[in-house]
Coordinates of C-alpha atoms and ligand atoms in Angstrom, one line a residue:
M1 CA 78.9 -50.3 -27.7
C2 CA 75.2 -50.1 -28.9
G3 CA 73.7 -46.5 -29.4
I4 CA 70.1 -45.6 -29.0
F5 CA 69.0 -42.0 -30.3
G6 CA 65.4 -41.3 -30.3
C7 CA 63.6 -37.9 -31.5
L8 CA 60.4 -36.2 -31.2
G9 CA 59.9 -33.2 -33.5
A10 CA 60.5 -31.9 -37.0
D11 CA 62.6 -34.1 -38.9
A12 CA 62.5 -36.6 -36.4
A13 CA 64.5 -39.2 -38.6
G14 CA 67.1 -36.8 -39.8
G15 CA 67.7 -36.2 -36.0
V16 CA 68.0 -39.8 -35.5
L17 CA 70.3 -40.3 -38.0
N18 CA 72.5 -37.1 -37.0
G19 CA 72.5 -38.5 -33.6
L20 CA 73.7 -41.9 -34.2
R21 CA 76.3 -40.6 -36.5
K22 CA 77.4 -38.6 -33.3
L23 CA 77.4 -41.9 -31.2
E24 CA 79.4 -44.0 -33.6
Y25 CA 82.4 -43.4 -32.0
R26 CA 81.2 -46.1 -29.3
G27 CA 81.6 -48.8 -31.9
Y28 CA 79.3 -50.9 -33.7
D29 CA 78.4 -53.4 -36.4
S30 CA 75.1 -52.6 -37.6
A31 CA 72.6 -49.5 -37.8
G32 CA 68.9 -49.0 -38.2
L33 CA 66.0 -46.9 -37.8
A34 CA 62.1 -46.4 -37.4
A35 CA 60.1 -43.6 -37.8
I36 CA 56.0 -42.8 -37.8
F37 CA 54.7 -40.1 -39.8
P38 CA 51.7 -37.7 -39.2
E39 CA 48.7 -39.6 -39.8
H40 CA 50.2 -43.0 -40.1
D41 CA 48.2 -45.8 -39.5
G42 CA 49.8 -48.9 -41.0
P43 CA 53.1 -50.8 -40.5
I44 CA 56.1 -48.6 -39.2
E45 CA 58.6 -47.5 -41.8
T46 CA 61.8 -49.3 -40.9
E47 CA 65.6 -50.1 -42.3
R48 CA 68.4 -51.6 -41.0
T49 CA 72.1 -52.6 -42.0
T50 CA 75.1 -54.3 -41.4
G51 CA 78.1 -51.9 -41.7
Y52 CA 77.9 -48.0 -40.7
V53 CA 75.5 -45.3 -40.3
A54 CA 76.4 -43.8 -43.8
D55 CA 75.4 -47.1 -45.1
L56 CA 71.6 -46.8 -43.7
V57 CA 71.7 -43.3 -45.1
S58 CA 72.3 -44.3 -48.5
K59 CA 69.7 -47.5 -47.8
A60 CA 67.4 -45.2 -46.2
N61 CA 67.3 -42.9 -49.3
G62 CA 65.5 -40.0 -47.9
R63 CA 62.3 -42.3 -47.5
F64 CA 62.0 -40.9 -43.9
D65 CA 61.8 -37.3 -44.6
G66 CA 58.8 -35.6 -42.9
A67 CA 58.5 -38.0 -40.0
E68 CA 57.9 -36.7 -36.5
I69 CA 58.5 -39.6 -34.3
S70 CA 61.9 -41.8 -34.8
I71 CA 64.0 -44.0 -33.1
G72 CA 67.4 -45.8 -34.0
H73 CA 70.4 -47.9 -32.9
T74 CA 74.0 -48.9 -33.7
R75 CA 74.2 -52.4 -32.5
W76 CA 77.4 -54.3 -31.2
A77 CA 76.5 -57.6 -31.3
T78 CA 76.2 -60.0 -28.5
H79 CA 73.1 -62.3 -29.2
G80 CA 73.2 -63.8 -32.7
G81 CA 75.8 -62.7 -35.3
V82 CA 76.3 -59.8 -37.7
T83 CA 73.5 -59.8 -39.9
D84 CA 70.7 -57.2 -41.4
S85 CA 67.8 -59.3 -39.3
N86 CA 69.7 -58.9 -35.9
A87 CA 70.1 -55.6 -36.6
H88 CA 67.6 -53.0 -34.5
P89 CA 65.0 -51.8 -34.5
H90 CA 63.0 -55.3 -34.1
S91 CA 59.2 -55.2 -34.9
S92 CA 56.0 -57.1 -33.9
N93 CA 54.5 -59.3 -36.6
D94 CA 52.1 -56.9 -37.7
G95 CA 54.8 -54.1 -38.0
K96 CA 53.2 -51.6 -35.7
I97 CA 55.2 -51.9 -32.5
T98 CA 58.9 -51.4 -33.1
I99 CA 61.7 -51.3 -30.4
V100 CA 65.6 -50.3 -30.2
H101 CA 67.4 -52.3 -26.7
N102 CA 70.5 -51.9 -25.5
G103 CA 71.9 -54.5 -22.8
I104 CA 71.5 -58.2 -22.2
I105 CA 68.5 -59.9 -21.5
E106 CA 69.4 -62.7 -18.9
N107 CA 66.3 -64.6 -19.0
A108 CA 66.4 -64.5 -22.8
L109 CA 65.8 -68.4 -23.3
E110 CA 62.7 -68.7 -20.8
L111 CA 61.2 -65.5 -22.6
L112 CA 61.9 -67.1 -25.9
E113 CA 59.9 -70.1 -24.8
R114 CA 57.0 -68.1 -23.7
V115 CA 57.2 -66.2 -27.0
E116 CA 57.1 -69.2 -28.9
N117 CA 54.2 -70.7 -26.9
L118 CA 52.5 -67.5 -27.6
D119 CA 52.7 -68.1 -31.4
Y120 CA 55.0 -65.5 -32.2
D121 CA 57.4 -65.7 -35.3
V122 CA 60.6 -64.9 -34.0
Q123 CA 62.7 -63.6 -36.7
S124 CA 66.2 -62.8 -35.2
E125 CA 68.5 -64.3 -33.2
T126 CA 68.6 -61.3 -30.3
D127 CA 67.5 -61.4 -26.9
S128 CA 65.9 -57.8 -27.9
E129 CA 63.3 -59.1 -30.4
L130 CA 61.6 -60.9 -27.4
I131 CA 60.7 -57.7 -25.8
V132 CA 58.9 -56.6 -29.1
H133 CA 56.6 -59.7 -28.9
L134 CA 55.9 -59.7 -25.0
L135 CA 54.6 -56.0 -25.3
D136 CA 52.4 -56.8 -28.5
H137 CA 50.9 -59.7 -26.2
E138 CA 50.5 -57.1 -22.9
L139 CA 48.6 -54.5 -25.2
K140 CA 46.4 -57.2 -26.8
T141 CA 45.6 -58.7 -23.5
Q142 CA 45.2 -55.9 -21.1
S143 CA 42.2 -54.9 -19.6
S144 CA 40.3 -51.9 -21.1
G145 CA 41.1 -48.7 -20.3
G146 CA 45.1 -49.9 -20.2
T147 CA 47.6 -47.5 -21.7
P148 CA 50.5 -48.3 -23.8
L149 CA 52.6 -47.2 -20.7
D150 CA 51.0 -49.9 -18.7
A151 CA 51.7 -52.5 -21.2
F152 CA 55.0 -51.6 -21.4
K153 CA 55.7 -51.5 -17.7
S154 CA 54.1 -55.2 -17.2
T155 CA 56.4 -55.9 -19.9
I156 CA 59.5 -54.5 -18.4
S157 CA 58.7 -56.3 -15.2
L158 CA 59.1 -59.8 -17.0
L159 CA 63.0 -58.8 -18.1
E160 CA 65.9 -60.0 -16.3
G161 CA 69.2 -58.2 -16.8
S162 CA 70.2 -54.7 -18.2
W163 CA 68.6 -52.7 -20.8
A164 CA 67.7 -48.9 -22.1
I165 CA 65.0 -49.3 -24.4
A166 CA 62.8 -47.2 -26.7
V167 CA 59.5 -48.2 -28.5
I168 CA 57.3 -46.6 -31.0
M169 CA 54.0 -47.8 -32.3
T170 CA 51.3 -47.0 -34.4
G171 CA 48.9 -44.6 -33.2
M172 CA 51.0 -43.5 -30.3
E173 CA 52.2 -39.9 -30.5
G174 CA 55.1 -40.4 -28.2
I175 CA 58.2 -42.9 -27.4
L176 CA 58.5 -45.3 -24.3
I177 CA 61.7 -45.6 -22.6
A178 CA 63.1 -47.4 -19.9
R179 CA 66.5 -47.9 -18.1
K180 CA 68.2 -50.4 -15.9
G181 CA 71.8 -50.8 -16.0
A182 CA 72.4 -49.4 -19.6
P183 CA 72.8 -45.7 -20.1
L184 CA 70.1 -43.4 -21.5
V185 CA 69.5 -39.8 -21.1
L186 CA 66.8 -37.4 -22.2
G187 CA 67.3 -34.3 -24.3
R188 CA 65.0 -31.1 -24.7
G189 CA 65.5 -28.2 -27.1
T190 CA 63.4 -25.4 -27.5
G191 CA 64.1 -22.3 -29.5
T192 CA 66.9 -22.7 -32.4
C193 CA 68.6 -26.2 -32.6
S194 CA 71.0 -27.7 -35.3
F195 CA 68.2 -30.2 -35.9
H196 CA 65.5 -28.1 -37.5
G197 CA 66.0 -24.2 -36.5
D198 CA 63.1 -22.7 -34.4
C199 CA 61.5 -25.8 -32.9
S200 CA 60.8 -27.9 -29.3
H201 CA 61.8 -31.4 -29.6
F202 CA 63.0 -33.9 -27.3
C203 CA 65.5 -36.4 -27.9
V204 CA 66.6 -39.9 -26.1
S205 CA 70.3 -41.0 -26.6
S206 CA 72.6 -43.4 -25.0
D207 CA 75.1 -40.6 -23.8
V208 CA 74.7 -37.1 -23.7
Q209 CA 77.4 -36.3 -26.5
P210 CA 74.9 -35.8 -29.3
F211 CA 72.8 -33.3 -27.5
Y212 CA 75.7 -30.6 -27.3
G213 CA 74.4 -28.0 -30.1
S214 CA 71.1 -29.8 -30.5
C215 CA 69.6 -29.6 -27.0
S216 CA 69.5 -26.9 -24.3
E217 CA 68.2 -29.5 -21.8
V218 CA 69.3 -32.6 -20.4
A219 CA 67.6 -35.0 -17.9
Y220 CA 69.6 -38.3 -16.5
L221 CA 67.4 -41.5 -16.0
D222 CA 67.8 -43.5 -13.4
D223 CA 67.9 -47.5 -13.1
G224 CA 64.2 -48.5 -13.0
D225 CA 62.5 -45.1 -14.9
I226 CA 59.9 -46.0 -17.6
F227 CA 58.3 -43.1 -19.0
Y228 CA 56.2 -42.1 -21.9
I229 CA 57.4 -39.0 -23.7
S230 CA 55.3 -37.2 -26.1
K231 CA 54.9 -33.2 -27.0
D232 CA 53.0 -32.7 -23.8
G233 CA 56.0 -33.9 -21.9
I234 CA 56.9 -36.7 -19.6
E235 CA 54.2 -39.1 -18.0
G236 CA 55.9 -41.8 -15.8
S237 CA 54.0 -43.9 -12.7
E238 CA 52.0 -42.2 -10.8
G239 CA 53.8 -41.0 -7.0
L240 CA 57.1 -42.1 -8.8
R241 CA 59.8 -39.1 -10.0
I242 CA 59.8 -37.5 -13.3
P243 CA 63.5 -36.5 -14.1
E244 CA 64.3 -32.9 -13.7
F245 CA 65.9 -31.1 -16.8
E246 CA 69.1 -29.1 -16.3
V247 CA 70.3 -26.7 -18.6
L248 CA 73.2 -28.4 -20.8
E249 CA 76.6 -26.8 -21.2
G250 CA 79.3 -27.6 -23.3
V251 CA 79.9 -27.9 -27.0
Y252 CA 79.8 -31.0 -29.3
E253 CA 83.3 -32.2 -29.9
E254 CA 83.3 -33.6 -33.4
G255 CA 85.3 -36.6 -33.8
D256 CA 87.3 -34.8 -36.7
P257 CA 91.0 -35.6 -36.7
G258 CA 91.7 -32.4 -38.6
I259 CA 95.4 -32.4 -39.7
F260 CA 95.9 -36.3 -38.5
P261 CA 95.3 -39.2 -40.5
H262 CA 93.5 -40.8 -37.2
M263 CA 91.6 -39.8 -34.4
M264 CA 94.3 -41.9 -32.2
L265 CA 97.3 -40.1 -33.7
K266 CA 95.3 -36.9 -32.9
E267 CA 94.6 -37.8 -29.2
I268 CA 98.3 -39.0 -28.5
H269 CA 98.9 -35.3 -29.9
D270 CA 96.3 -34.2 -27.8
Q271 CA 98.1 -35.1 -24.8
P272 CA 100.2 -31.5 -23.6
N273 CA 96.9 -29.9 -23.6
A274 CA 94.9 -32.4 -21.8
L275 CA 97.5 -32.6 -19.1
T276 CA 97.4 -28.8 -18.9
N277 CA 93.8 -29.3 -18.5
V278 CA 93.8 -31.8 -15.8
L279 CA 96.4 -30.2 -13.8
G280 CA 94.8 -26.8 -14.2
G281 CA 93.6 -24.9 -10.8
R282 CA 94.9 -28.1 -9.2
I283 CA 98.8 -27.3 -8.6
S284 CA 99.6 -24.0 -6.5
A285 CA 101.7 -21.3 -8.2
D286 CA 104.4 -21.5 -5.5
G287 CA 104.4 -25.2 -6.3
T288 CA 104.2 -26.4 -2.8
R289 CA 100.7 -27.9 -3.1
A290 CA 98.8 -30.2 -5.6
E291 CA 95.0 -30.5 -4.5
L292 CA 92.3 -32.5 -6.1
G293 CA 88.7 -30.9 -4.9
G294 CA 85.5 -32.6 -5.0
F295 CA 85.8 -35.7 -2.9
K296 CA 83.5 -36.3 0.0
L297 CA 85.7 -37.5 2.1
T298 CA 88.6 -34.7 3.3
P299 CA 92.2 -35.6 3.0
E300 CA 92.6 -36.3 6.7
Q301 CA 89.6 -38.3 6.5
M302 CA 91.1 -40.2 3.7
R303 CA 94.3 -40.6 5.8
G304 CA 92.1 -42.3 8.4
L305 CA 90.5 -45.1 6.0
D306 CA 91.0 -48.8 6.6
R307 CA 91.5 -49.2 3.1
L308 CA 91.5 -47.6 -0.4
N309 CA 90.3 -49.8 -3.4
L310 CA 90.8 -48.8 -6.8
V311 CA 88.5 -50.3 -9.4
A312 CA 88.7 -50.2 -13.5
C313 CA 88.8 -52.0 -16.8
G314 CA 91.5 -52.2 -19.3
T315 CA 93.6 -49.4 -20.0
A316 CA 91.9 -47.5 -16.7
Y317 CA 92.9 -50.4 -14.6
Y318 CA 96.5 -50.0 -15.8
A319 CA 96.4 -46.8 -15.1
T320 CA 95.3 -47.5 -11.2
L321 CA 98.2 -49.8 -10.9
I322 CA 100.4 -46.9 -11.4
G323 CA 98.0 -45.0 -9.2
A324 CA 98.1 -47.4 -6.5
N325 CA 101.8 -47.4 -6.7
Y326 CA 102.0 -43.6 -6.0
I327 CA 99.4 -43.8 -2.9
R328 CA 101.4 -46.6 -1.7
Q329 CA 104.6 -44.7 -1.9
F330 CA 103.4 -41.1 -0.7
T331 CA 100.8 -42.2 2.3
G332 CA 100.6 -44.9 4.6
L333 CA 97.3 -46.1 3.4
T334 CA 96.6 -49.5 2.2
V335 CA 95.6 -49.4 -1.5
E336 CA 94.9 -51.7 -3.9
A337 CA 93.9 -51.7 -7.7
F338 CA 91.5 -54.4 -8.7
R339 CA 90.2 -55.3 -12.3
A340 CA 86.5 -54.4 -12.0
S341 CA 85.1 -57.4 -13.4
E342 CA 87.1 -59.3 -10.3
F343 CA 86.5 -57.0 -7.3
P344 CA 85.9 -59.1 -4.5
A345 CA 83.6 -55.9 -2.4
S346 CA 82.4 -58.5 0.4
E347 CA 86.4 -59.0 1.3
V348 CA 87.7 -55.4 0.9
C349 CA 84.8 -53.1 1.3
G350 CA 83.4 -52.0 4.6
P351 CA 82.7 -49.2 6.9
N352 CA 85.7 -46.7 6.4
T353 CA 87.0 -47.9 3.5
L354 CA 86.8 -45.9 0.1
T355 CA 86.2 -47.3 -3.3
V356 CA 87.2 -45.0 -6.4
A357 CA 86.3 -46.1 -10.0
I358 CA 88.4 -44.8 -12.8
S359 CA 86.7 -44.6 -16.2
Q360 CA 87.1 -42.7 -19.3
S361 CA 83.3 -43.0 -20.3
G362 CA 82.1 -43.6 -17.2
E363 CA 79.6 -46.0 -18.5
T364 CA 81.8 -49.2 -18.2
K365 CA 79.4 -51.9 -16.9
D366 CA 81.6 -53.7 -15.1
T367 CA 83.5 -50.7 -13.2
L368 CA 79.4 -49.6 -12.1
D369 CA 78.7 -52.7 -10.9
A370 CA 82.0 -52.9 -8.8
L371 CA 81.1 -49.5 -7.7
Q372 CA 77.5 -50.8 -6.5
E373 CA 78.9 -53.9 -4.7
A374 CA 81.2 -51.9 -2.9
K375 CA 78.5 -49.4 -2.0
K376 CA 76.2 -52.6 -0.9
N377 CA 79.3 -53.7 1.2
G378 CA 79.6 -50.4 3.1
S379 CA 82.0 -48.5 1.4
E380 CA 82.2 -45.0 0.5
I381 CA 82.0 -44.4 -3.4
S382 CA 83.9 -41.7 -5.7
S383 CA 85.3 -41.9 -9.2
F384 CA 87.7 -40.2 -11.9
C385 CA 85.6 -40.1 -15.1
N386 CA 86.4 -38.2 -18.3
V387 CA 82.8 -37.8 -19.7
I388 CA 80.8 -35.5 -18.0
G389 CA 77.8 -36.6 -16.5
S390 CA 78.3 -40.1 -17.2
T391 CA 76.7 -42.9 -15.2
I392 CA 79.4 -43.5 -12.7
A393 CA 80.3 -39.4 -12.2
R394 CA 76.6 -39.4 -11.4
M395 CA 76.2 -42.2 -9.0
T396 CA 79.2 -41.3 -7.1
G397 CA 78.4 -37.7 -6.9
N398 CA 81.8 -37.0 -5.5
G399 CA 85.6 -37.3 -7.3
A400 CA 87.2 -35.5 -9.9
Y401 CA 87.0 -35.1 -13.8
L402 CA 89.8 -36.2 -16.0
Y403 CA 89.4 -33.0 -18.7
A404 CA 91.1 -34.9 -21.3
G405 CA 88.4 -33.9 -23.9
A406 CA 86.2 -36.0 -25.7
E407 CA 88.0 -39.4 -26.5
F408 CA 86.9 -41.1 -29.4
A409 CA 89.1 -43.6 -30.7
V410 CA 88.6 -47.0 -29.7
A411 CA 92.4 -47.3 -28.0
S412 CA 92.4 -45.0 -25.1
T413 CA 95.4 -42.6 -25.0
K414 CA 95.2 -39.3 -23.7
A415 CA 92.6 -40.5 -21.0
F416 CA 95.3 -43.0 -19.8
T417 CA 97.7 -40.1 -19.2
N418 CA 95.2 -37.7 -17.3
M419 CA 94.2 -40.8 -15.4
V420 CA 97.7 -41.6 -14.0
A421 CA 98.1 -37.6 -13.6
A422 CA 94.8 -37.3 -11.7
L423 CA 95.7 -40.4 -9.2
L424 CA 99.2 -38.9 -8.4
L425 CA 97.2 -35.7 -7.7
L426 CA 95.2 -37.9 -5.5
A427 CA 98.2 -39.2 -3.5
L428 CA 99.7 -35.9 -2.8
T429 CA 96.3 -34.7 -1.7
I430 CA 96.4 -37.3 0.8
S431 CA 99.9 -37.5 1.6
E432 CA 102.0 -35.5 4.4
I433 CA 105.4 -36.1 2.5
P434 CA 108.1 -33.6 3.5
E435 CA 107.7 -30.1 1.9
K436 CA 111.3 -30.3 -0.1
Q437 CA 110.3 -34.0 -1.4
R438 CA 106.5 -32.6 -2.5
K439 CA 107.7 -29.4 -4.2
K440 CA 110.5 -31.7 -6.2
I441 CA 107.5 -33.7 -7.4
V442 CA 105.2 -30.8 -7.9
R443 CA 107.7 -29.3 -10.0
E444 CA 108.0 -32.6 -12.2
I445 CA 104.4 -32.3 -12.5
R446 CA 104.3 -28.6 -13.5
S447 CA 106.8 -29.8 -16.4
L448 CA 104.8 -32.6 -17.6
P449 CA 102.9 -30.6 -20.7
A450 CA 106.1 -29.4 -21.9
M451 CA 107.7 -32.5 -21.4
V452 CA 105.3 -34.7 -23.4
S453 CA 105.3 -32.1 -26.2
R454 CA 108.9 -32.5 -26.8
Q455 CA 108.5 -36.1 -26.7
L456 CA 105.9 -36.0 -29.4
V457 CA 108.3 -33.9 -31.8
E458 CA 111.4 -35.9 -31.5
E459 CA 111.8 -37.5 -34.7
D460 CA 115.1 -39.7 -35.1
G461 CA 113.3 -42.4 -37.5
S462 CA 113.6 -44.8 -34.3
I463 CA 109.8 -45.3 -34.0
E464 CA 109.7 -46.2 -37.7
R465 CA 112.9 -48.8 -37.3
A466 CA 111.4 -50.5 -34.0
V467 CA 108.1 -51.0 -36.4
E468 CA 109.9 -52.5 -39.0
I469 CA 111.3 -55.1 -36.2
L470 CA 107.6 -55.5 -35.3
D471 CA 106.1 -55.9 -38.6
G472 CA 105.8 -59.6 -39.3
A473 CA 106.7 -60.6 -36.3
K474 CA 104.3 -63.1 -34.5
S475 CA 104.4 -61.8 -30.9
A476 CA 106.0 -59.3 -28.6
I477 CA 107.2 -59.2 -25.1
F478 CA 106.9 -56.2 -23.4
I479 CA 109.0 -55.4 -20.0
G480 CA 109.6 -53.1 -17.2
R481 CA 110.5 -52.5 -13.6
G482 CA 109.1 -50.4 -10.8
I483 CA 106.6 -48.1 -12.0
S484 CA 107.5 -49.1 -15.5
A485 CA 106.0 -52.6 -14.8
P486 CA 102.5 -51.7 -14.9
L487 CA 103.0 -49.4 -18.3
V488 CA 104.3 -51.8 -20.1
L489 CA 100.9 -53.9 -19.6
E490 CA 99.5 -50.8 -21.2
G491 CA 102.1 -50.5 -24.1
A492 CA 101.0 -54.5 -24.7
L493 CA 97.4 -53.9 -24.7
K494 CA 97.4 -50.7 -27.1
M495 CA 99.5 -53.0 -29.6
M496 CA 97.1 -56.1 -29.2
E497 CA 94.3 -53.7 -29.6
V498 CA 95.2 -51.5 -32.7
A499 CA 97.9 -53.9 -34.3
Y500 CA 96.8 -57.3 -33.4
L501 CA 99.8 -58.7 -32.2
P502 CA 99.8 -60.8 -29.5
C503 CA 101.9 -59.3 -27.0
L504 CA 102.9 -60.4 -23.3
A505 CA 103.8 -57.8 -20.6
Y506 CA 106.4 -58.8 -17.6
P507 CA 108.4 -57.1 -14.9
G508 CA 111.8 -57.9 -16.0
G509 CA 112.6 -59.9 -13.3
E510 CA 110.0 -62.2 -13.6
L511 CA 110.8 -63.3 -17.3
K512 CA 113.4 -65.9 -16.0
H513 CA 110.4 -67.6 -14.4
G514 CA 108.9 -68.7 -17.3
P515 CA 108.1 -66.0 -20.3
I516 CA 111.6 -66.0 -21.4
A517 CA 110.9 -69.3 -22.9
L518 CA 109.3 -67.7 -25.5
I519 CA 112.0 -65.8 -26.7
E520 CA 113.6 -67.2 -30.0
E521 CA 115.9 -65.5 -32.7
G522 CA 114.2 -62.2 -33.6
T523 CA 111.3 -62.4 -31.2
P524 CA 110.5 -58.3 -30.4
V525 CA 111.1 -57.3 -26.8
I526 CA 110.3 -53.9 -26.2
A527 CA 112.1 -52.7 -22.6
V528 CA 110.9 -49.4 -20.5
A529 CA 113.9 -48.5 -19.1
P530 CA 114.1 -45.2 -17.5
S531 CA 117.1 -44.1 -15.5
D532 CA 115.7 -44.7 -12.4
S533 CA 116.9 -47.0 -9.5
T534 CA 115.6 -49.9 -11.5
L535 CA 118.1 -49.5 -14.5
P536 CA 121.1 -51.9 -13.7
L537 CA 118.2 -54.8 -13.1
M538 CA 116.6 -54.0 -16.4
E539 CA 119.9 -54.2 -18.1
S540 CA 120.2 -57.9 -16.7
S541 CA 117.0 -58.5 -18.2
I542 CA 117.7 -57.2 -21.5
R543 CA 121.1 -58.8 -21.9
E544 CA 119.0 -62.3 -20.9
C545 CA 116.9 -61.6 -24.0
R546 CA 119.1 -60.3 -26.4
T547 CA 121.3 -63.6 -25.5
R548 CA 118.5 -65.7 -26.6
G549 CA 118.2 -64.0 -29.6
G550 CA 115.3 -61.4 -28.6
K551 CA 115.4 -58.0 -30.8
I552 CA 115.2 -55.3 -28.4
I553 CA 113.6 -52.1 -28.6
L554 CA 114.7 -50.2 -25.9
I555 CA 112.9 -47.2 -24.5
T556 CA 115.1 -44.9 -22.6
D557 CA 116.4 -41.8 -21.5
H558 CA 119.6 -43.1 -20.6
E559 CA 122.6 -42.5 -23.2
G560 CA 125.1 -45.0 -21.3
P561 CA 126.0 -48.5 -21.7
I562 CA 122.2 -50.0 -21.5
T563 CA 122.0 -49.0 -25.0
K564 CA 124.7 -51.4 -26.8
F565 CA 122.3 -54.0 -26.0
A566 CA 119.7 -52.6 -28.2
D567 CA 118.6 -52.9 -31.8
V568 CA 116.7 -50.0 -31.5
V569 CA 116.8 -47.4 -29.2
I570 CA 113.7 -44.9 -28.4
Q571 CA 115.2 -41.9 -26.7
T572 CA 112.7 -40.3 -24.1
Q573 CA 112.9 -37.2 -22.2
T574 CA 114.6 -37.3 -18.6
T575 CA 112.1 -37.0 -16.0
G576 CA 112.0 -37.9 -12.3
N577 CA 110.7 -41.5 -11.9
V578 CA 107.5 -40.5 -10.5
V579 CA 106.3 -38.7 -13.6
S580 CA 107.8 -40.9 -16.2
P581 CA 105.1 -43.1 -16.9
M582 CA 103.1 -40.1 -18.5
V583 CA 106.0 -39.7 -20.9
N584 CA 107.1 -43.1 -21.7
V585 CA 103.7 -44.2 -22.7
V586 CA 104.3 -41.7 -25.8
P587 CA 106.4 -44.1 -27.4
L588 CA 104.4 -47.3 -26.8
Q589 CA 101.4 -45.6 -28.2
L590 CA 103.1 -44.6 -31.4
L591 CA 104.4 -48.0 -31.7
A592 CA 101.4 -49.4 -31.7
Y593 CA 99.7 -46.8 -33.8
H594 CA 102.4 -47.1 -36.4
L595 CA 102.3 -50.8 -36.4
A596 CA 98.6 -50.6 -37.2
V597 CA 98.8 -48.3 -39.9
R598 CA 101.8 -50.1 -41.4
K599 CA 99.3 -53.3 -41.5
E600 CA 96.7 -51.1 -42.9
L601 CA 94.2 -51.6 -40.4
N602 CA 91.4 -49.8 -38.9
V603 CA 93.0 -48.0 -36.2
D604 CA 90.3 -45.9 -34.7
R605 CA 88.1 -49.0 -34.7
P606 CA 89.7 -52.1 -34.4
R607 CA 87.7 -55.3 -34.6
N608 CA 85.8 -56.8 -32.1
L609 CA 85.8 -53.6 -29.8
A610 CA 83.9 -50.8 -28.6
K611 CA 84.4 -47.7 -26.9
S612 CA 82.0 -47.5 -24.3
V613 CA 81.5 -51.3 -22.7
T614 CA 78.0 -51.4 -21.4
V615 CA 77.6 -54.8 -21.2
V616 CA 79.3 -57.6 -18.9
Ligands
AGP1 C1 91.3 -48.9 -23.6 O1 92.5 -48.9 -25.2 C2 90.4 -50.0 -24.1 N1 89.8 -49.8 -25.3 C3 89.3 -50.2 -23.0 O2 90.5 -51.0 -22.1 C4 89.1 -49.4 -21.8 O3 90.2 -48.6 -21.4 C5 88.3 -50.2 -20.8 O4 87.2 -50.6 -21.3 C6 87.8 -49.0 -19.9 O5 87.1 -48.2 -20.4 P1 86.5 -47.0 -19.6 O6 87.8 -46.4 -18.9 O7 85.9 -45.9 -20.4 O8 86.0 -47.2 -18.1

């Protein structure tokens, strides 16, 4: 989703373009930048375009070289279509103030009226542009002695909704920034940096990723923060906090697919390593203990909870459905997974409850809002995030990281697998199941990376044959039972996201209660049927579909009679039924990926989607 990057220092615009490129993975449809040069007096130099950062670089054509203050933006359209004039930055009518904004201004209609009454010429359809005119008005009408920071604060007080904002203006030697409900972090670099050798600079960014290798320190902004950053430091409101910088550790992971044609395929193949990382140090060598540290509540306290809520969106939500199943199976806890955007906090939160958010990015606004509501309603909060230092991870201050490594493809793959693994570890951490049962599960978990590896190298042409069935189909139906019922929801989501194939996913037993009406000659039915206790029932569901003309793509480790009813069998590794979702997800991911490639779609950046969904 939208990305902001700003830079203060030598070659600021170069730094911004570099930063925007590193934010590209978030998903966007247009890009722009603005810059101020030393001794600059007139309107601010800006450039913006629909398309990619590379298009912006060629449009800018070196015009911004030598600038020392610069801000830039990648836009994911919300208010107004994808056009050059809706792209950020937005400038005041005299061109001397320019801003970039992420988030949604909820009282935009009211503010538009105000801005029009003040006779400003509004040039875009965005809510963001209104902010620059309001700021211009505040600056022109503020009492003598007022600073740009004062005017900025007054402007912010008029806004309702969510924002991360960066502003530059002619005559001002720094950047004004504000944050509420949309991520924004500050970076500081001294000494050697990849932007400009020996230097000292400030950067502002929507996430910490671009800072690796460029900034040695980071400071996380909080909601409500409003600052002016200049080479002299950070200025805020009297009596209020100034963010503390901390040493930034970590390396920038380039969104480079290496030998793979796409990031999505690379990330599917990253899964054995990702699993090794999430399990590392969390399972005892003798296989008797599996433990997740980092929670505020001890396992005893968790066992005593009235209820445990899991909140997440999209793929993360499907992982929590599987996780809830584990927690229910291995502990006596009342646990429920909720779509974060539909979380009934006032009904399910209270003292002695725990709400855990699961998020790859750690920035998903719906998930963040659900957590905030949980806290307001008296629940303890915790999280599983992949991005270190992300807003959700910092807000909860306790929980576990997923250690899947940076995930760039919009379609989440390795983060899903690690979410399921982490939730299984949580279930075991809380549970008091008998030693023998625990040992068996831990043994299965330990063999997971190797099993997923083997699943990835199996090449018998079955995926290709299945893709042939799916190519040209109008829709597809996914079915599974037991632990595989939530897994097929994830399989269908992947297929819709990257291959744009309308899909339904149902527990096998539900099919006959309605959706079976959709099956006609040739309708692809993707059935996940590991050899667990649900296998005989899955056989019935498959036969029901086949009798009605369905083309069955069967994902199973079983070699028995069930395979007779399939058009294509995708053979999987035999696992215990607890860990099967983490192995069986692989063919589901590969089916979606290869169908998208066959249709020549943009696999890593599917239309309309963003990696980090920071609006509601
Ligand atoms: C996954 O393929 C999707 N792009 C999407 O559903 C994603 O899982 C969802 O937006 C939640 O994101 P998060 O894990 O970063 O919170």
